[in-house]
């Protein structure tokens, strides 16, 4: 799978954290399936359609109050520090 090379670069038990660009036909399934892939975390989704990015997290089972829509890098970093999933 595509993610296998990501894990080869990381030492156990480190988690690979990625930001996803695009919450369409390919991106949304990645977000929803990430919870079943050990050591993979997708805390950020960016899309020109903010609602599509937010829906990707909701479809993955992330509670609505755990998703933060951010408009700046500073806001996104603060939200990540609070444990939120970030939509850009």
PDB file of C-alpha atoms in Angstrom:
ATOM      1  CA  UNK A   1       0.000   0.000   0.000  1.00  0.00           C
ATOM      2  CA  UNK A   2       1.061   3.622  -0.451  1.00  0.00           C
ATOM      3  CA  UNK A   3       1.583   4.234   3.256  1.00  0.00           C
ATOM      4  CA  UNK A   4       4.101   1.387   3.661  1.00  0.00           C
ATOM      5  CA  UNK A   5       7.021   3.599   2.617  1.00  0.00           C
ATOM      6  CA  UNK A   6       6.012   6.183   5.236  1.00  0.00           C
ATOM      7  CA  UNK A   7       6.313   3.621   8.012  1.00  0.00           C
ATOM      8  CA  UNK A   8       9.682   2.389   6.783  1.00  0.00           C
ATOM      9  CA  UNK A   9      11.111   5.858   7.488  1.00  0.00           C
ATOM     10  CA  UNK A  10       9.802   5.961  11.066  1.00  0.00           C
ATOM     11  CA  UNK A  11      11.150   4.029  14.001  1.00  0.00           C
ATOM     12  CA  UNK A  12       8.717   1.953  16.049  1.00  0.00           C
ATOM     13  CA  UNK A  13       6.453   2.888  17.763  1.00  0.00           C
ATOM     14  CA  UNK A  14       6.301   6.394  16.301  1.00  0.00           C
ATOM     15  CA  UNK A  15       3.092   7.448  14.613  1.00  0.00           C
ATOM     16  CA  UNK A  16       3.115   8.905  11.116  1.00  0.00           C
ATOM     17  CA  UNK A  17       1.042  12.092  11.150  1.00  0.00           C
ATOM     18  CA  UNK A  18      -0.018  13.433   7.780  1.00  0.00           C
ATOM     19  CA  UNK A  19      -2.051  16.319   6.493  1.00  0.00           C
ATOM     20  CA  UNK A  20      -4.414  15.425   3.674  1.00  0.00           C
ATOM     21  CA  UNK A  21      -5.144  17.741   0.772  1.00  0.00           C
ATOM     22  CA  UNK A  22      -8.510  17.011  -0.759  1.00  0.00           C
ATOM     23  CA  UNK A  23     -11.575  15.388   0.794  1.00  0.00           C
ATOM     24  CA  UNK A  24     -13.053  13.994  -2.395  1.00  0.00           C
ATOM     25  CA  UNK A  25     -13.517  10.472  -3.702  1.00  0.00           C
ATOM     26  CA  UNK A  26     -10.013   9.405  -2.647  1.00  0.00           C
ATOM     27  CA  UNK A  27      -9.357  11.609   0.393  1.00  0.00           C
ATOM     28  CA  UNK A  28     -12.481  10.914   2.422  1.00  0.00           C
ATOM     29  CA  UNK A  29     -11.972   7.124   2.405  1.00  0.00           C
ATOM     30  CA  UNK A  30      -8.387   7.676   3.581  1.00  0.00           C
ATOM     31  CA  UNK A  31      -9.650   9.681   6.545  1.00  0.00           C
ATOM     32  CA  UNK A  32     -12.310   7.120   7.418  1.00  0.00           C
ATOM     33  CA  UNK A  33      -9.915   4.168   7.122  1.00  0.00           C
ATOM     34  CA  UNK A  34      -6.962   5.772   8.932  1.00  0.00           C
ATOM     35  CA  UNK A  35      -8.321   4.719  12.333  1.00  0.00           C
ATOM     36  CA  UNK A  36      -7.862   1.089  11.264  1.00  0.00           C
ATOM     37  CA  UNK A  37      -4.248   1.554  10.138  1.00  0.00           C
ATOM     38  CA  UNK A  38      -1.827   1.249  13.064  1.00  0.00           C
ATOM     39  CA  UNK A  39       0.587   4.159  13.481  1.00  0.00           C
ATOM     40  CA  UNK A  40      -1.227   6.396  10.941  1.00  0.00           C
ATOM     41  CA  UNK A  41      -2.933   9.591  12.008  1.00  0.00           C
ATOM     42  CA  UNK A  42      -4.576  12.237   9.809  1.00  0.00           C
ATOM     43  CA  UNK A  43      -5.163  15.241  12.068  1.00  0.00           C
ATOM     44  CA  UNK A  44      -5.530  17.822   9.258  1.00  0.00           C
ATOM     45  CA  UNK A  45      -7.625  17.906   6.099  1.00  0.00           C
ATOM     46  CA  UNK A  46      -7.440  20.812   3.651  1.00  0.00           C
ATOM     47  CA  UNK A  47      -9.952  21.340   0.880  1.00  0.00           C
ATOM     48  CA  UNK A  48     -11.384  24.277  -1.053  1.00  0.00           C
ATOM     49  CA  UNK A  49     -14.743  22.934   0.122  1.00  0.00           C
ATOM     50  CA  UNK A  50     -14.452  23.334   3.890  1.00  0.00           C
ATOM     51  CA  UNK A  51     -17.690  21.464   4.501  1.00  0.00           C
ATOM     52  CA  UNK A  52     -16.406  18.438   2.540  1.00  0.00           C
ATOM     53  CA  UNK A  53     -13.273  18.354   4.710  1.00  0.00           C
ATOM     54  CA  UNK A  54     -15.361  18.620   7.880  1.00  0.00           C
ATOM     55  CA  UNK A  55     -17.683  15.843   6.668  1.00  0.00           C
ATOM     56  CA  UNK A  56     -14.678  13.555   6.080  1.00  0.00           C
ATOM     57  CA  UNK A  57     -13.846  13.730   9.787  1.00  0.00           C
ATOM     58  CA  UNK A  58     -17.486  13.275  10.786  1.00  0.00           C
ATOM     59  CA  UNK A  59     -17.805  10.214   8.533  1.00  0.00           C
ATOM     60  CA  UNK A  60     -14.689   8.842  10.253  1.00  0.00           C
ATOM     61  CA  UNK A  61     -16.502   9.004  13.576  1.00  0.00           C
ATOM     62  CA  UNK A  62     -14.868  12.163  14.904  1.00  0.00           C
ATOM     63  CA  UNK A  63     -17.378  14.099  17.046  1.00  0.00           C
ATOM     64  CA  UNK A  64     -18.405  17.480  15.638  1.00  0.00           C
ATOM     65  CA  UNK A  65     -17.035  19.305  18.693  1.00  0.00           C
ATOM     66  CA  UNK A  66     -13.616  17.712  18.091  1.00  0.00           C
ATOM     67  CA  UNK A  67     -13.291  19.314  14.631  1.00  0.00           C
ATOM     68  CA  UNK A  68     -11.946  22.853  14.332  1.00  0.00           C
ATOM     69  CA  UNK A  69     -12.261  24.897  11.155  1.00  0.00           C
ATOM     70  CA  UNK A  70      -9.205  27.159  11.084  1.00  0.00           C
ATOM     71  CA  UNK A  71      -8.274  30.102   8.899  1.00  0.00           C
ATOM     72  CA  UNK A  72      -4.654  30.572   9.908  1.00  0.00           C
ATOM     73  CA  UNK A  73      -1.589  28.530  10.726  1.00  0.00           C
ATOM     74  CA  UNK A  74      -1.615  29.852  14.293  1.00  0.00           C
ATOM     75  CA  UNK A  75      -5.257  28.796  14.794  1.00  0.00           C
ATOM     76  CA  UNK A  76      -4.512  25.350  13.362  1.00  0.00           C
ATOM     77  CA  UNK A  77      -1.509  24.824  15.643  1.00  0.00           C
ATOM     78  CA  UNK A  78      -3.541  25.856  18.702  1.00  0.00           C
ATOM     79  CA  UNK A  79      -6.362  23.496  17.727  1.00  0.00           C
ATOM     80  CA  UNK A  80      -3.913  20.616  17.227  1.00  0.00           C
ATOM     81  CA  UNK A  81      -2.383  21.292  20.647  1.00  0.00           C
ATOM     82  CA  UNK A  82      -5.901  20.993  22.120  1.00  0.00           C
ATOM     83  CA  UNK A  83      -6.311  17.603  20.434  1.00  0.00           C
ATOM     84  CA  UNK A  84      -8.716  18.774  17.769  1.00  0.00           C
ATOM     85  CA  UNK A  85      -8.881  17.605  14.169  1.00  0.00           C
ATOM     86  CA  UNK A  86      -8.233  20.550  11.881  1.00  0.00           C
ATOM     87  CA  UNK A  87      -9.998  21.594   8.698  1.00  0.00           C
ATOM     88  CA  UNK A  88      -8.311  24.168   6.471  1.00  0.00           C
TER      89      UNK A  88
END
